[in-house]
Amino acid sequence: MAYIPLCKLRNLMEGDAAPFNVEGREIMLLWPDGGELQAFDGLCPHQRIPFSRGVFNGRYLTCTAHDWVFDGRSGECRQGEDCTLARYPLRVVDGVVEVELT
Ligand code: FES
């Protein structure tokens, strides 16, 4: 699969979360404090509600629908059922953040 451009890296900062809809898929970029920028599935595994309605505090992403909480570094669910967010391969090319839709 090809890498798809999402945004310019300079438009993001450490501690940010940014939701995208690309080719019909919800993608959530998370850049945890002290961690690496990552691209996760943008739908909550509980009831597939988009994380675009979630809250990221720089470390944990909370789905506001039912308060499941995910670690922004690993994608592991910390409050809710045992699960881990799917992750998309991510790269930065010439200052542009790209993800590979697998
Ligand atoms: S849909 Fe996210 S916690 Fe229920």
Coordinates of N, CA and C and ligand atoms in Angstrom, one line a residue:
M1 N 0.8 -1.2 0.0 CA 0.0 0.0 0.0 C 0.9 1.2 0.0
A2 N 0.3 2.3 -0.5 CA 1.1 3.6 -0.6 C 0.9 4.4 0.7
Y3 N 1.9 5.2 0.9 CA 1.9 6.2 2.0 C 1.0 7.4 1.5
I4 N 0.1 7.9 2.4 CA -0.8 9.0 2.1 C -0.4 10.2 3.0
P5 N -0.2 11.3 2.4 CA 0.2 12.5 3.1 C -1.0 13.0 4.0
L6 N -0.7 13.4 5.3 CA -1.7 13.9 6.2 C -1.6 15.4 6.4
C7 N -0.4 15.8 6.8 CA -0.2 17.2 7.2 C 1.2 17.5 7.3
K8 N 1.5 18.8 7.4 CA 2.9 19.2 7.6 C 3.3 19.0 9.1
L9 N 4.5 18.5 9.3 CA 4.9 18.2 10.7 C 5.0 19.5 11.5
R10 N 5.3 20.6 10.9 CA 5.4 21.9 11.6 C 4.0 22.4 12.1
N11 N 2.9 21.8 11.6 CA 1.6 22.1 12.2 C 1.2 21.3 13.4
L12 N 2.1 20.4 13.8 CA 1.9 19.6 15.0 C 2.9 20.0 16.1
M13 N 2.5 19.8 17.3 CA 3.5 20.0 18.4 C 3.4 18.8 19.4
E14 N 4.5 18.5 20.1 CA 4.5 17.5 21.1 C 3.3 17.8 22.1
G15 N 2.6 16.7 22.4 CA 1.4 16.9 23.2 C 0.1 17.0 22.5
D16 N 0.2 17.1 21.1 CA -1.0 17.3 20.3 C -1.6 15.9 19.9
A17 N -2.9 16.1 19.6 CA -3.7 15.0 18.9 C -4.3 15.6 17.7
A18 N -4.4 14.9 16.6 CA -5.0 15.4 15.4 C -5.7 14.3 14.7
P19 N -7.1 14.5 14.5 CA -7.8 13.4 13.8 C -7.9 13.7 12.3
F20 N -7.9 12.7 11.5 CA -8.0 12.8 10.1 C -8.9 11.7 9.5
N21 N -9.6 12.0 8.4 CA -10.4 11.0 7.7 C -9.7 10.9 6.3
V22 N -9.1 9.8 6.1 CA -8.4 9.5 4.8 C -9.0 8.3 4.1
E23 N -9.4 8.5 2.9 CA -10.0 7.5 2.1 C -11.0 6.6 2.9
G24 N -11.8 7.3 3.7 CA -12.9 6.7 4.4 C -12.5 6.1 5.7
R25 N -11.2 6.3 6.1 CA -10.7 5.7 7.4 C -10.4 6.9 8.4
E26 N -10.8 6.6 9.6 CA -10.5 7.6 10.7 C -9.1 7.2 11.2
I27 N -8.2 8.3 11.3 CA -6.9 8.1 11.8 C -6.7 9.2 12.8
M28 N -6.0 8.8 13.9 CA -5.7 9.7 15.0 C -4.2 9.8 15.2
L29 N -3.7 11.0 14.9 CA -2.3 11.2 15.2 C -2.1 11.6 16.6
L30 N -1.3 11.0 17.3 CA -1.0 11.3 18.7 C 0.5 11.6 18.9
W31 N 0.9 12.7 19.5 CA 2.3 13.0 19.8 C 2.4 13.2 21.3
P32 N 2.6 12.1 22.0 CA 2.7 12.2 23.4 C 3.9 13.0 23.9
D33 N 3.7 13.6 25.0 CA 4.8 14.4 25.6 C 6.0 13.4 25.9
G34 N 7.2 13.8 25.4 CA 8.4 13.0 25.6 C 8.4 11.7 24.7
G35 N 7.4 11.6 23.8 CA 7.4 10.4 23.0 C 7.4 10.7 21.5
E36 N 7.1 9.7 20.7 CA 7.1 9.8 19.3 C 5.8 10.0 18.7
L37 N 5.7 10.7 17.6 CA 4.5 10.9 16.8 C 4.0 9.5 16.3
Q38 N 2.7 9.2 16.5 CA 2.2 7.9 16.0 C 0.8 8.1 15.4
A39 N 0.5 7.1 14.6 CA -0.8 7.1 13.9 C -1.6 5.9 14.3
F40 N -2.7 6.1 15.0 CA -3.5 5.0 15.5 C -4.9 5.0 14.7
D41 N -5.5 3.9 14.8 CA -6.9 3.8 14.4 C -7.7 4.9 15.1
G42 N -8.5 5.7 14.3 CA -9.2 6.8 14.9 C -10.6 6.4 15.4
L43 N -10.9 5.1 15.5 CA -12.2 4.7 16.0 C -12.0 4.0 17.3
C44 N -12.7 4.3 18.3 CA -12.6 3.6 19.6 C -13.0 2.2 19.4
P45 N -12.2 1.2 20.0 CA -12.6 -0.2 19.8 C -13.8 -0.6 20.6
H46 N -14.3 0.3 21.5 CA -15.5 -0.1 22.2 C -16.7 -0.1 21.3
Q47 N -17.1 1.0 20.8 CA -18.3 1.1 19.9 C -18.0 1.9 18.6
R48 N -16.7 1.9 18.3 CA -16.3 2.5 17.0 C -16.7 4.0 16.8
I49 N -16.7 4.7 17.9 CA -17.0 6.1 17.8 C -15.7 6.8 17.6
P50 N -15.7 7.8 16.7 CA -14.4 8.5 16.3 C -13.8 9.2 17.5
F51 N -12.5 9.1 17.6 CA -11.7 9.8 18.7 C -11.7 11.3 18.4
S52 N -12.1 11.7 17.3 CA -12.2 13.2 17.1 C -13.0 13.8 18.2
R53 N -13.8 13.1 18.9 CA -14.6 13.6 20.0 C -13.9 13.3 21.3
G54 N -12.7 12.8 21.3 CA -12.0 12.4 22.5 C -11.2 13.6 23.0
V55 N -10.5 13.3 24.1 CA -9.7 14.3 24.8 C -8.3 13.7 25.0
F56 N -7.2 14.4 24.6 CA -5.9 14.0 24.8 C -5.2 14.9 25.7
N57 N -4.6 14.4 26.8 CA -3.9 15.3 27.8 C -2.4 15.3 27.6
G58 N -1.9 14.8 26.5 CA -0.5 14.8 26.3 C 0.1 13.4 26.6
R59 N -0.7 12.6 27.3 CA -0.2 11.2 27.6 C -1.4 10.2 27.3
Y60 N -2.6 10.5 27.8 CA -3.7 9.6 27.6 C -4.8 10.2 26.8
L61 N -5.3 9.3 25.9 CA -6.5 9.7 25.1 C -7.7 9.1 25.8
T62 N -8.7 10.0 26.1 CA -9.9 9.5 26.6 C -11.0 9.6 25.6
C63 N -11.7 8.5 25.4 CA -12.9 8.5 24.5 C -14.1 9.0 25.4
T64 N -14.6 10.2 25.0 CA -15.6 10.8 25.9 C -17.0 10.1 25.9
A65 N -17.1 9.1 25.0 CA -18.4 8.4 24.9 C -18.7 7.6 26.2
H66 N -17.7 6.8 26.6 CA -17.9 6.0 27.8 C -16.6 6.0 28.7
D67 N -15.7 6.9 28.4 CA -14.5 7.1 29.2 C -13.5 6.0 29.2
W68 N -13.4 5.3 28.1 CA -12.3 4.4 28.0 C -11.0 5.3 27.8
V69 N -9.9 4.8 28.3 CA -8.7 5.6 28.3 C -7.5 4.8 27.6
F70 N -6.8 5.4 26.7 CA -5.7 4.7 26.0 C -4.4 5.5 26.2
D71 N -3.4 4.7 26.3 CA -2.0 5.2 26.5 C -1.6 5.7 25.1
G72 N -1.2 7.0 25.0 CA -0.8 7.6 23.8 C 0.5 7.1 23.2
R73 N 1.3 6.4 24.1 CA 2.6 5.9 23.6 C 2.4 4.5 23.0
S74 N 1.6 3.7 23.7 CA 1.5 2.3 23.3 C 0.2 1.9 22.6
G75 N -0.8 2.8 22.8 CA -2.1 2.5 22.3 C -2.9 1.5 23.2
E76 N -2.3 1.1 24.3 CA -2.9 0.1 25.2 C -4.1 0.8 26.0
C77 N -5.1 0.0 26.1 CA -6.3 0.5 26.9 C -5.9 0.5 28.4
R78 N -6.1 1.6 29.1 CA -5.7 1.6 30.5 C -7.0 1.7 31.4
Q79 N -8.1 2.0 30.7 CA -9.4 2.0 31.5 C -10.4 1.6 30.4
G80 N -11.0 0.4 30.7 CA -11.9 -0.2 29.7 C -11.5 -1.7 29.6
E81 N -11.9 -2.3 28.5 CA -11.5 -3.7 28.3 C -10.1 -3.8 27.8
D82 N -9.5 -5.0 28.0 CA -8.1 -5.3 27.5 C -8.1 -5.2 26.0
C83 N -7.4 -4.2 25.5 CA -7.2 -4.1 24.0 C -6.1 -3.1 23.7
T84 N -5.7 -3.0 22.5 CA -4.7 -2.1 22.0 C -5.1 -1.5 20.7
L85 N -4.9 -0.2 20.6 CA -5.3 0.5 19.3 C -4.4 0.0 18.2
A86 N -5.0 -0.3 17.0 CA -4.2 -0.6 15.8 C -3.4 0.6 15.4
R87 N -2.2 0.4 14.9 CA -1.3 1.4 14.6 C -1.0 1.4 13.1
Y88 N -0.9 2.5 12.5 CA -0.5 2.6 11.1 C 1.0 3.0 11.0
P89 N 1.7 2.4 10.0 CA 3.1 2.9 9.8 C 3.1 4.4 9.4
L90 N 4.0 5.1 10.0 CA 4.1 6.5 9.8 C 5.5 6.9 9.4
R91 N 5.7 7.9 8.6 CA 7.0 8.5 8.2 C 6.8 9.9 7.9
V92 N 7.9 10.6 8.0 CA 8.0 12.1 7.6 C 8.9 12.2 6.5
V93 N 8.4 12.8 5.4 CA 9.2 13.0 4.1 C 9.1 14.5 3.8
D94 N 10.2 15.1 3.7 CA 10.3 16.5 3.4 C 9.3 17.3 4.2
G95 N 9.2 17.0 5.5 CA 8.4 17.8 6.4 C 6.9 17.4 6.4
V96 N 6.6 16.4 5.6 CA 5.2 16.0 5.5 C 4.9 14.7 6.2
V97 N 3.9 14.6 7.1 CA 3.6 13.4 7.8 C 2.8 12.5 6.9
E98 N 3.2 11.3 6.7 CA 2.5 10.3 5.8 C 2.2 9.1 6.6
V99 N 1.1 8.4 6.3 CA 0.8 7.1 6.9 C 0.5 6.1 5.8
E100 N 0.8 4.9 6.1 CA 0.6 3.8 5.1 C -0.7 3.1 5.5
L101 N -1.7 3.2 4.7 CA -3.0 2.5 4.9 C -2.8 1.0 4.6
T102 N -2.8 0.2 5.6 CA -2.5 -1.2 5.5 C -3.8 -2.0 5.3
Ligands
FES1 S1 -17.1 4.2 22.2 FE1 -15.3 4.8 23.2 S2 -15.6 4.3 25.3 FE2 -17.4 3.6 24.3

